[in-house]
């Protein structure tokens, strides 16, 4: 079984396991009256151990991968599953944008009634997230079609920035929503998930420019899949669920494209010649 199969499978299965642990934690140790987590439940320790194990496995598995050098080598992926994931992600980005507009207008109304209830930057961040989400829908379709059918061109480069911009606005809105919450355990997984979902889309966008970081992008994409599934155990608003699903699917598709082109430095168990190793190391430094 190749890494293009078991690494996405690891992220998905670990995310489902983490989701179960998160639901167990909220069901057993969360006190709705005090809004605190009671001590004694092993779920937090198991979640931390699982997260550390997933990160360690990904880092070890990717440390000997030889990154491609050009955008065409990185992004081309003539797979039906890849295009299906990108199309589903595009549709969910549009749904997330519509729900973000609804939530942003509602929060703006709340702010007008009681300006002290929350900062005005929160509804503004939601509306910005909605704007970039609407742009991300057709952008994902365009980028997916280009990677699926080819050729990879520079014209689509600016479109690849729409989803990272939506993720950045979403991350800012999430921080504003929970910035005054003293219980990190309550919102920490969701905040980490949004951060990695945004970083995964950003690294995929960076692949279309001069200095890509394929291995770092692959790590962020796979970790975002794991954390995105884990965060579904929290009580998320509909727009957050739609955005999380959209980013998760598009990042999973990006990871598939990267893994289909990345290979080990040594092939067939044979050690490369010293001169070749030096050249590969130089190429690696230039790519990273």
PDB file of C-alpha atoms in Angstrom:
ATOM      1  CA  UNK A   1       0.000   0.000   0.000  1.00  0.00           C
ATOM      2  CA  UNK A   2       1.494   3.314  -1.088  1.00  0.00           C
ATOM      3  CA  UNK A   3       1.614   6.549   0.837  1.00  0.00           C
ATOM      4  CA  UNK A   4      -0.936   8.052  -1.527  1.00  0.00           C
ATOM      5  CA  UNK A   5      -3.429   5.616   0.034  1.00  0.00           C
ATOM      6  CA  UNK A   6      -2.496   5.104   3.658  1.00  0.00           C
ATOM      7  CA  UNK A   7      -1.650   8.717   4.568  1.00  0.00           C
ATOM      8  CA  UNK A   8      -5.071  10.114   3.567  1.00  0.00           C
ATOM      9  CA  UNK A   9      -6.609   7.019   5.129  1.00  0.00           C
ATOM     10  CA  UNK A  10      -4.678   7.691   8.325  1.00  0.00           C
ATOM     11  CA  UNK A  11      -5.930  11.284   8.432  1.00  0.00           C
ATOM     12  CA  UNK A  12      -9.536  10.237   7.812  1.00  0.00           C
ATOM     13  CA  UNK A  13      -9.622   7.330  10.258  1.00  0.00           C
ATOM     14  CA  UNK A  14      -7.767   9.293  12.937  1.00  0.00           C
ATOM     15  CA  UNK A  15     -10.160  12.195  12.443  1.00  0.00           C
ATOM     16  CA  UNK A  16     -13.156   9.908  12.910  1.00  0.00           C
ATOM     17  CA  UNK A  17     -11.561   8.463  16.047  1.00  0.00           C
ATOM     18  CA  UNK A  18     -10.818  11.971  17.321  1.00  0.00           C
ATOM     19  CA  UNK A  19     -14.417  12.971  16.613  1.00  0.00           C
ATOM     20  CA  UNK A  20     -15.607  10.080  18.754  1.00  0.00           C
ATOM     21  CA  UNK A  21     -13.279  11.078  21.583  1.00  0.00           C
ATOM     22  CA  UNK A  22     -14.401  14.701  21.375  1.00  0.00           C
ATOM     23  CA  UNK A  23     -18.073  13.709  21.511  1.00  0.00           C
ATOM     24  CA  UNK A  24     -17.311  11.441  24.466  1.00  0.00           C
ATOM     25  CA  UNK A  25     -15.500  14.272  26.241  1.00  0.00           C
ATOM     26  CA  UNK A  26     -18.403  16.670  25.791  1.00  0.00           C
ATOM     27  CA  UNK A  27     -20.962  14.075  26.819  1.00  0.00           C
ATOM     28  CA  UNK A  28     -19.177  12.867  29.946  1.00  0.00           C
ATOM     29  CA  UNK A  29     -17.136  15.747  31.354  1.00  0.00           C
ATOM     30  CA  UNK A  30     -18.827  18.956  30.144  1.00  0.00           C
ATOM     31  CA  UNK A  31     -20.974  20.728  32.738  1.00  0.00           C
ATOM     32  CA  UNK A  32     -23.629  22.867  30.977  1.00  0.00           C
ATOM     33  CA  UNK A  33     -24.298  24.888  34.132  1.00  0.00           C
ATOM     34  CA  UNK A  34     -20.742  26.093  34.711  1.00  0.00           C
ATOM     35  CA  UNK A  35     -19.628  25.696  31.061  1.00  0.00           C
ATOM     36  CA  UNK A  36     -16.516  23.937  32.349  1.00  0.00           C
ATOM     37  CA  UNK A  37     -14.978  20.531  31.718  1.00  0.00           C
ATOM     38  CA  UNK A  38     -14.777  18.339  34.793  1.00  0.00           C
ATOM     39  CA  UNK A  39     -11.546  16.559  35.621  1.00  0.00           C
ATOM     40  CA  UNK A  40     -11.219  12.800  35.600  1.00  0.00           C
ATOM     41  CA  UNK A  41     -12.250  12.061  32.014  1.00  0.00           C
ATOM     42  CA  UNK A  42      -9.430  10.429  30.010  1.00  0.00           C
ATOM     43  CA  UNK A  43     -10.697  11.854  26.698  1.00  0.00           C
ATOM     44  CA  UNK A  44      -8.490  15.013  26.718  1.00  0.00           C
ATOM     45  CA  UNK A  45      -5.353  12.967  27.332  1.00  0.00           C
ATOM     46  CA  UNK A  46      -6.311  10.506  24.621  1.00  0.00           C
ATOM     47  CA  UNK A  47      -7.014  13.357  22.198  1.00  0.00           C
ATOM     48  CA  UNK A  48      -3.628  14.936  22.831  1.00  0.00           C
ATOM     49  CA  UNK A  49      -1.899  11.577  22.444  1.00  0.00           C
ATOM     50  CA  UNK A  50      -3.777  10.861  19.219  1.00  0.00           C
ATOM     51  CA  UNK A  51      -2.945  14.291  17.785  1.00  0.00           C
ATOM     52  CA  UNK A  52       0.732  13.901  18.661  1.00  0.00           C
ATOM     53  CA  UNK A  53       0.796  10.416  17.127  1.00  0.00           C
ATOM     54  CA  UNK A  54      -0.831  11.574  13.882  1.00  0.00           C
ATOM     55  CA  UNK A  55       1.570  14.510  13.574  1.00  0.00           C
ATOM     56  CA  UNK A  56       4.575  12.275  14.282  1.00  0.00           C
ATOM     57  CA  UNK A  57       3.531   9.656  11.724  1.00  0.00           C
ATOM     58  CA  UNK A  58       3.010  12.311   9.065  1.00  0.00           C
ATOM     59  CA  UNK A  59       6.353  13.965   9.757  1.00  0.00           C
ATOM     60  CA  UNK A  60       8.236  10.666   9.688  1.00  0.00           C
ATOM     61  CA  UNK A  61       6.431   9.475   6.557  1.00  0.00           C
ATOM     62  CA  UNK A  62       7.127  12.687   4.661  1.00  0.00           C
ATOM     63  CA  UNK A  63      10.721  13.349   5.693  1.00  0.00           C
ATOM     64  CA  UNK A  64      12.227  11.283   2.849  1.00  0.00           C
ATOM     65  CA  UNK A  65       9.898  12.414   0.131  1.00  0.00           C
ATOM     66  CA  UNK A  66      11.481  14.096  -2.868  1.00  0.00           C
ATOM     67  CA  UNK A  67       9.361  17.142  -3.723  1.00  0.00           C
ATOM     68  CA  UNK A  68       8.506  17.921  -7.350  1.00  0.00           C
ATOM     69  CA  UNK A  69      10.097  20.979  -8.881  1.00  0.00           C
ATOM     70  CA  UNK A  70       7.422  22.551 -11.077  1.00  0.00           C
ATOM     71  CA  UNK A  71       3.753  23.430 -10.653  1.00  0.00           C
ATOM     72  CA  UNK A  72       2.794  21.003 -13.412  1.00  0.00           C
ATOM     73  CA  UNK A  73       4.496  18.145 -11.565  1.00  0.00           C
ATOM     74  CA  UNK A  74       2.805  19.086  -8.300  1.00  0.00           C
ATOM     75  CA  UNK A  75      -0.741  19.920  -9.343  1.00  0.00           C
ATOM     76  CA  UNK A  76      -1.610  17.655 -12.267  1.00  0.00           C
ATOM     77  CA  UNK A  77      -4.022  14.968 -11.061  1.00  0.00           C
ATOM     78  CA  UNK A  78      -6.170  13.235 -13.723  1.00  0.00           C
ATOM     79  CA  UNK A  79      -8.260  11.429 -11.119  1.00  0.00           C
ATOM     80  CA  UNK A  80     -12.046  11.351 -11.096  1.00  0.00           C
ATOM     81  CA  UNK A  81     -12.062  11.224  -7.304  1.00  0.00           C
ATOM     82  CA  UNK A  82      -9.899  14.349  -7.185  1.00  0.00           C
ATOM     83  CA  UNK A  83     -12.276  16.292  -9.421  1.00  0.00           C
ATOM     84  CA  UNK A  84     -15.277  15.032  -7.447  1.00  0.00           C
ATOM     85  CA  UNK A  85     -13.779  16.284  -4.186  1.00  0.00           C
ATOM     86  CA  UNK A  86     -12.958  19.659  -5.721  1.00  0.00           C
ATOM     87  CA  UNK A  87     -16.471  20.043  -7.148  1.00  0.00           C
ATOM     88  CA  UNK A  88     -18.053  19.109  -3.820  1.00  0.00           C
ATOM     89  CA  UNK A  89     -15.749  21.544  -2.034  1.00  0.00           C
ATOM     90  CA  UNK A  90     -16.710  24.301  -4.476  1.00  0.00           C
ATOM     91  CA  UNK A  91     -20.427  23.767  -3.885  1.00  0.00           C
ATOM     92  CA  UNK A  92     -19.940  23.724  -0.122  1.00  0.00           C
ATOM     93  CA  UNK A  93     -17.950  26.961  -0.304  1.00  0.00           C
ATOM     94  CA  UNK A  94     -20.944  28.609  -1.964  1.00  0.00           C
ATOM     95  CA  UNK A  95     -23.251  27.188   0.700  1.00  0.00           C
ATOM     96  CA  UNK A  96     -20.863  28.370   3.403  1.00  0.00           C
ATOM     97  CA  UNK A  97     -20.783  31.819   1.830  1.00  0.00           C
ATOM     98  CA  UNK A  98     -24.574  32.093   1.850  1.00  0.00           C
ATOM     99  CA  UNK A  99     -24.766  30.934   5.464  1.00  0.00           C
ATOM    100  CA  UNK A 100     -21.958  33.328   6.424  1.00  0.00           C
ATOM    101  CA  UNK A 101     -23.924  36.242   4.956  1.00  0.00           C
ATOM    102  CA  UNK A 102     -26.942  35.209   6.988  1.00  0.00           C
ATOM    103  CA  UNK A 103     -24.907  34.900  10.181  1.00  0.00           C
ATOM    104  CA  UNK A 104     -23.002  38.123   9.520  1.00  0.00           C
ATOM    105  CA  UNK A 105     -26.164  40.156   9.006  1.00  0.00           C
ATOM    106  CA  UNK A 106     -27.672  38.670  12.152  1.00  0.00           C
ATOM    107  CA  UNK A 107     -24.575  39.505  14.199  1.00  0.00           C
ATOM    108  CA  UNK A 108     -24.573  43.013  12.725  1.00  0.00           C
ATOM    109  CA  UNK A 109     -28.154  43.451  13.926  1.00  0.00           C
ATOM    110  CA  UNK A 110     -27.140  42.243  17.380  1.00  0.00           C
ATOM    111  CA  UNK A 111     -24.305  44.765  17.435  1.00  0.00           C
ATOM    112  CA  UNK A 112     -26.631  47.609  16.460  1.00  0.00           C
ATOM    113  CA  UNK A 113     -28.998  46.726  19.302  1.00  0.00           C
ATOM    114  CA  UNK A 114     -26.215  46.316  21.873  1.00  0.00           C
ATOM    115  CA  UNK A 115     -22.784  47.568  20.727  1.00  0.00           C
ATOM    116  CA  UNK A 116     -21.207  46.346  23.960  1.00  0.00           C
ATOM    117  CA  UNK A 117     -22.266  42.747  23.333  1.00  0.00           C
ATOM    118  CA  UNK A 118     -19.556  42.086  20.751  1.00  0.00           C
ATOM    119  CA  UNK A 119     -17.106  44.039  18.567  1.00  0.00           C
ATOM    120  CA  UNK A 120     -18.298  45.224  15.187  1.00  0.00           C
ATOM    121  CA  UNK A 121     -15.290  43.506  13.637  1.00  0.00           C
ATOM    122  CA  UNK A 122     -16.952  40.117  14.182  1.00  0.00           C
ATOM    123  CA  UNK A 123     -19.843  40.591  11.718  1.00  0.00           C
ATOM    124  CA  UNK A 124     -17.471  42.383   9.339  1.00  0.00           C
ATOM    125  CA  UNK A 125     -15.140  39.371   9.412  1.00  0.00           C
ATOM    126  CA  UNK A 126     -18.084  37.070   8.697  1.00  0.00           C
ATOM    127  CA  UNK A 127     -19.161  39.159   5.715  1.00  0.00           C
ATOM    128  CA  UNK A 128     -15.593  39.212   4.380  1.00  0.00           C
ATOM    129  CA  UNK A 129     -15.477  35.451   4.787  1.00  0.00           C
ATOM    130  CA  UNK A 130     -18.726  35.218   2.822  1.00  0.00           C
ATOM    131  CA  UNK A 131     -17.340  37.393   0.024  1.00  0.00           C
ATOM    132  CA  UNK A 132     -14.221  35.283  -0.419  1.00  0.00           C
ATOM    133  CA  UNK A 133     -16.261  32.092  -0.065  1.00  0.00           C
ATOM    134  CA  UNK A 134     -18.391  33.128  -3.037  1.00  0.00           C
ATOM    135  CA  UNK A 135     -15.193  33.682  -5.011  1.00  0.00           C
ATOM    136  CA  UNK A 136     -13.751  30.381  -3.812  1.00  0.00           C
ATOM    137  CA  UNK A 137     -16.582  28.321  -5.300  1.00  0.00           C
ATOM    138  CA  UNK A 138     -15.849  29.023  -8.984  1.00  0.00           C
ATOM    139  CA  UNK A 139     -12.133  29.244  -8.164  1.00  0.00           C
ATOM    140  CA  UNK A 140     -12.049  25.649  -6.906  1.00  0.00           C
ATOM    141  CA  UNK A 141     -13.902  24.471  -9.997  1.00  0.00           C
ATOM    142  CA  UNK A 142     -11.443  26.294 -12.247  1.00  0.00           C
ATOM    143  CA  UNK A 143      -8.386  25.036 -10.377  1.00  0.00           C
ATOM    144  CA  UNK A 144      -9.730  21.504 -10.197  1.00  0.00           C
ATOM    145  CA  UNK A 145     -10.526  21.419 -13.895  1.00  0.00           C
ATOM    146  CA  UNK A 146      -7.071  22.721 -14.764  1.00  0.00           C
ATOM    147  CA  UNK A 147      -5.368  20.079 -12.619  1.00  0.00           C
ATOM    148  CA  UNK A 148      -7.675  17.357 -13.904  1.00  0.00           C
ATOM    149  CA  UNK A 149      -7.444  18.110 -17.619  1.00  0.00           C
ATOM    150  CA  UNK A 150      -4.357  20.301 -17.868  1.00  0.00           C
ATOM    151  CA  UNK A 151      -2.350  22.197 -18.763  1.00  0.00           C
ATOM    152  CA  UNK A 152      -1.323  24.057 -15.612  1.00  0.00           C
ATOM    153  CA  UNK A 153      -1.166  27.782 -16.406  1.00  0.00           C
ATOM    154  CA  UNK A 154      -0.280  30.945 -14.525  1.00  0.00           C
ATOM    155  CA  UNK A 155      -3.639  32.556 -15.282  1.00  0.00           C
ATOM    156  CA  UNK A 156      -5.379  30.599 -12.535  1.00  0.00           C
ATOM    157  CA  UNK A 157      -2.793  31.603  -9.925  1.00  0.00           C
ATOM    158  CA  UNK A 158      -4.693  34.606  -8.493  1.00  0.00           C
ATOM    159  CA  UNK A 159      -7.859  32.504  -8.197  1.00  0.00           C
ATOM    160  CA  UNK A 160      -6.033  30.118  -5.888  1.00  0.00           C
ATOM    161  CA  UNK A 161      -5.797  32.906  -3.286  1.00  0.00           C
ATOM    162  CA  UNK A 162      -9.570  33.207  -2.822  1.00  0.00           C
ATOM    163  CA  UNK A 163      -9.948  30.220  -0.508  1.00  0.00           C
ATOM    164  CA  UNK A 164      -6.965  31.101   1.741  1.00  0.00           C
ATOM    165  CA  UNK A 165      -8.425  34.616   2.054  1.00  0.00           C
ATOM    166  CA  UNK A 166     -11.764  33.129   3.103  1.00  0.00           C
ATOM    167  CA  UNK A 167      -9.931  30.921   5.587  1.00  0.00           C
ATOM    168  CA  UNK A 168      -8.067  33.893   7.032  1.00  0.00           C
ATOM    169  CA  UNK A 169     -11.311  35.838   7.539  1.00  0.00           C
ATOM    170  CA  UNK A 170     -12.885  32.727   9.072  1.00  0.00           C
ATOM    171  CA  UNK A 171      -9.924  32.303  11.435  1.00  0.00           C
ATOM    172  CA  UNK A 172     -10.168  35.950  12.494  1.00  0.00           C
ATOM    173  CA  UNK A 173     -13.913  35.601  13.103  1.00  0.00           C
ATOM    174  CA  UNK A 174     -13.345  32.452  15.161  1.00  0.00           C
ATOM    175  CA  UNK A 175     -10.758  34.246  17.275  1.00  0.00           C
ATOM    176  CA  UNK A 176     -13.119  37.171  17.853  1.00  0.00           C
ATOM    177  CA  UNK A 177     -15.934  34.801  18.779  1.00  0.00           C
ATOM    178  CA  UNK A 178     -13.910  32.973  21.435  1.00  0.00           C
ATOM    179  CA  UNK A 179     -11.229  35.524  22.295  1.00  0.00           C
ATOM    180  CA  UNK A 180     -12.710  36.223  25.718  1.00  0.00           C
ATOM    181  CA  UNK A 181     -13.509  32.590  26.524  1.00  0.00           C
ATOM    182  CA  UNK A 182     -11.164  31.465  29.329  1.00  0.00           C
ATOM    183  CA  UNK A 183     -11.805  27.752  28.709  1.00  0.00           C
ATOM    184  CA  UNK A 184      -9.341  26.835  25.970  1.00  0.00           C
ATOM    185  CA  UNK A 185     -10.541  23.235  25.968  1.00  0.00           C
ATOM    186  CA  UNK A 186     -13.940  24.450  24.802  1.00  0.00           C
ATOM    187  CA  UNK A 187     -12.827  26.119  21.565  1.00  0.00           C
ATOM    188  CA  UNK A 188      -9.197  25.015  21.142  1.00  0.00           C
ATOM    189  CA  UNK A 189      -9.836  22.108  18.728  1.00  0.00           C
ATOM    190  CA  UNK A 190     -12.100  24.235  16.529  1.00  0.00           C
ATOM    191  CA  UNK A 191      -9.577  27.083  16.424  1.00  0.00           C
ATOM    192  CA  UNK A 192      -6.728  24.697  15.578  1.00  0.00           C
ATOM    193  CA  UNK A 193      -8.856  23.114  12.857  1.00  0.00           C
ATOM    194  CA  UNK A 194      -9.621  26.472  11.231  1.00  0.00           C
ATOM    195  CA  UNK A 195      -5.941  27.430  11.382  1.00  0.00           C
ATOM    196  CA  UNK A 196      -4.772  24.232   9.675  1.00  0.00           C
ATOM    197  CA  UNK A 197      -7.600  24.291   7.136  1.00  0.00           C
ATOM    198  CA  UNK A 198      -6.525  27.796   6.178  1.00  0.00           C
ATOM    199  CA  UNK A 199      -2.830  26.845   6.105  1.00  0.00           C
ATOM    200  CA  UNK A 200      -3.547  23.835   3.913  1.00  0.00           C
ATOM    201  CA  UNK A 201      -5.350  25.951   1.326  1.00  0.00           C
ATOM    202  CA  UNK A 202      -2.592  28.574   1.533  1.00  0.00           C
ATOM    203  CA  UNK A 203       0.141  26.014   0.889  1.00  0.00           C
ATOM    204  CA  UNK A 204      -1.806  24.631  -2.070  1.00  0.00           C
ATOM    205  CA  UNK A 205      -2.043  28.151  -3.480  1.00  0.00           C
ATOM    206  CA  UNK A 206       1.700  28.642  -2.936  1.00  0.00           C
ATOM    207  CA  UNK A 207       2.391  25.676  -5.216  1.00  0.00           C
ATOM    208  CA  UNK A 208       1.438  27.846  -8.186  1.00  0.00           C
ATOM    209  CA  UNK A 209       4.154  30.362  -7.438  1.00  0.00           C
ATOM    210  CA  UNK A 210       7.934  30.430  -7.558  1.00  0.00           C
ATOM    211  CA  UNK A 211       8.872  28.735  -4.268  1.00  0.00           C
ATOM    212  CA  UNK A 212       6.442  25.932  -3.385  1.00  0.00           C
ATOM    213  CA  UNK A 213       6.719  23.827  -0.236  1.00  0.00           C
ATOM    214  CA  UNK A 214       5.095  20.513  -1.202  1.00  0.00           C
ATOM    215  CA  UNK A 215       5.963  18.559   1.933  1.00  0.00           C
ATOM    216  CA  UNK A 216       4.892  21.328   4.272  1.00  0.00           C
ATOM    217  CA  UNK A 217       1.709  21.757   2.265  1.00  0.00           C
ATOM    218  CA  UNK A 218       1.035  18.038   2.406  1.00  0.00           C
ATOM    219  CA  UNK A 219       1.502  17.994   6.176  1.00  0.00           C
ATOM    220  CA  UNK A 220      -0.862  20.958   6.639  1.00  0.00           C
ATOM    221  CA  UNK A 221      -3.482  19.426   4.341  1.00  0.00           C
ATOM    222  CA  UNK A 222      -3.493  16.043   6.075  1.00  0.00           C
ATOM    223  CA  UNK A 223      -3.449  17.560   9.560  1.00  0.00           C
ATOM    224  CA  UNK A 224      -6.333  19.810   8.541  1.00  0.00           C
ATOM    225  CA  UNK A 225      -8.333  16.752   7.490  1.00  0.00           C
ATOM    226  CA  UNK A 226      -7.733  15.166  10.894  1.00  0.00           C
ATOM    227  CA  UNK A 227      -8.457  18.327  12.898  1.00  0.00           C
ATOM    228  CA  UNK A 228     -11.415  19.266  10.706  1.00  0.00           C
ATOM    229  CA  UNK A 229     -13.129  15.963  11.430  1.00  0.00           C
ATOM    230  CA  UNK A 230     -12.264  16.230  15.118  1.00  0.00           C
ATOM    231  CA  UNK A 231     -13.759  19.727  15.362  1.00  0.00           C
ATOM    232  CA  UNK A 232     -17.125  18.458  14.132  1.00  0.00           C
ATOM    233  CA  UNK A 233     -17.634  17.184  17.666  1.00  0.00           C
ATOM    234  CA  UNK A 234     -18.151  20.765  18.839  1.00  0.00           C
ATOM    235  CA  UNK A 235     -21.434  22.623  18.556  1.00  0.00           C
ATOM    236  CA  UNK A 236     -20.661  24.453  15.328  1.00  0.00           C
ATOM    237  CA  UNK A 237     -22.973  26.880  13.579  1.00  0.00           C
ATOM    238  CA  UNK A 238     -24.256  25.824  10.129  1.00  0.00           C
ATOM    239  CA  UNK A 239     -21.900  28.177   8.282  1.00  0.00           C
ATOM    240  CA  UNK A 240     -18.911  26.758  10.177  1.00  0.00           C
ATOM    241  CA  UNK A 241     -19.953  23.212   9.333  1.00  0.00           C
ATOM    242  CA  UNK A 242     -20.276  24.066   5.641  1.00  0.00           C
ATOM    243  CA  UNK A 243     -16.920  25.846   5.542  1.00  0.00           C
ATOM    244  CA  UNK A 244     -15.183  23.067   7.467  1.00  0.00           C
ATOM    245  CA  UNK A 245     -16.527  20.451   5.055  1.00  0.00           C
ATOM    246  CA  UNK A 246     -15.547  22.548   2.021  1.00  0.00           C
ATOM    247  CA  UNK A 247     -11.987  23.155   3.194  1.00  0.00           C
ATOM    248  CA  UNK A 248     -11.642  19.546   4.307  1.00  0.00           C
ATOM    249  CA  UNK A 249     -12.634  18.153   0.899  1.00  0.00           C
ATOM    250  CA  UNK A 250     -10.492  20.568  -1.113  1.00  0.00           C
ATOM    251  CA  UNK A 251      -7.459  19.999   1.127  1.00  0.00           C
ATOM    252  CA  UNK A 252      -7.937  16.247   0.855  1.00  0.00           C
ATOM    253  CA  UNK A 253      -8.021  16.604  -2.928  1.00  0.00           C
ATOM    254  CA  UNK A 254      -4.847  18.694  -2.810  1.00  0.00           C
ATOM    255  CA  UNK A 255      -3.136  16.059  -0.684  1.00  0.00           C
ATOM    256  CA  UNK A 256      -4.107  13.417  -3.232  1.00  0.00           C
ATOM    257  CA  UNK A 257      -2.542  15.462  -6.020  1.00  0.00           C
ATOM    258  CA  UNK A 258       0.669  15.985  -4.062  1.00  0.00           C
ATOM    259  CA  UNK A 259       1.000  12.354  -3.025  1.00  0.00           C
ATOM    260  CA  UNK A 260       0.499  11.158  -6.584  1.00  0.00           C
ATOM    261  CA  UNK A 261       3.740  12.912  -7.595  1.00  0.00           C
ATOM    262  CA  UNK A 262       5.973  12.713  -4.540  1.00  0.00           C
ATOM    263  CA  UNK A 263       8.364   9.785  -4.353  1.00  0.00           C
ATOM    264  CA  UNK A 264      11.180   8.623  -2.100  1.00  0.00           C
ATOM    265  CA  UNK A 265      14.680   9.853  -2.625  1.00  0.00           C
ATOM    266  CA  UNK A 266      15.911   6.268  -2.959  1.00  0.00           C
ATOM    267  CA  UNK A 267      14.133   3.898  -5.300  1.00  0.00           C
ATOM    268  CA  UNK A 268      14.259   0.119  -5.131  1.00  0.00           C
ATOM    269  CA  UNK A 269      16.238   0.261  -1.909  1.00  0.00           C
ATOM    270  CA  UNK A 270      19.409   1.305  -3.741  1.00  0.00           C
ATOM    271  CA  UNK A 271      21.481   4.161  -2.401  1.00  0.00           C
ATOM    272  CA  UNK A 272      22.001   7.017  -4.815  1.00  0.00           C
ATOM    273  CA  UNK A 273      25.448   8.129  -5.785  1.00  0.00           C
ATOM    274  CA  UNK A 274      26.985  10.798  -3.531  1.00  0.00           C
ATOM    275  CA  UNK A 275      26.982  13.380  -6.305  1.00  0.00           C
ATOM    276  CA  UNK A 276      23.346  12.705  -7.024  1.00  0.00           C
ATOM    277  CA  UNK A 277      22.495  12.997  -3.344  1.00  0.00           C
ATOM    278  CA  UNK A 278      24.162  16.402  -3.197  1.00  0.00           C
ATOM    279  CA  UNK A 279      22.200  17.571  -6.227  1.00  0.00           C
ATOM    280  CA  UNK A 280      18.957  16.300  -4.778  1.00  0.00           C
ATOM    281  CA  UNK A 281      19.695  18.024  -1.507  1.00  0.00           C
ATOM    282  CA  UNK A 282      20.352  21.249  -3.342  1.00  0.00           C
ATOM    283  CA  UNK A 283      17.103  20.904  -5.262  1.00  0.00           C
ATOM    284  CA  UNK A 284      15.329  20.157  -2.015  1.00  0.00           C
ATOM    285  CA  UNK A 285      16.690  23.318  -0.417  1.00  0.00           C
ATOM    286  CA  UNK A 286      15.672  25.370  -3.411  1.00  0.00           C
ATOM    287  CA  UNK A 287      12.172  23.875  -3.368  1.00  0.00           C
ATOM    288  CA  UNK A 288      11.723  24.319   0.326  1.00  0.00           C
TER     289      UNK A 288
END
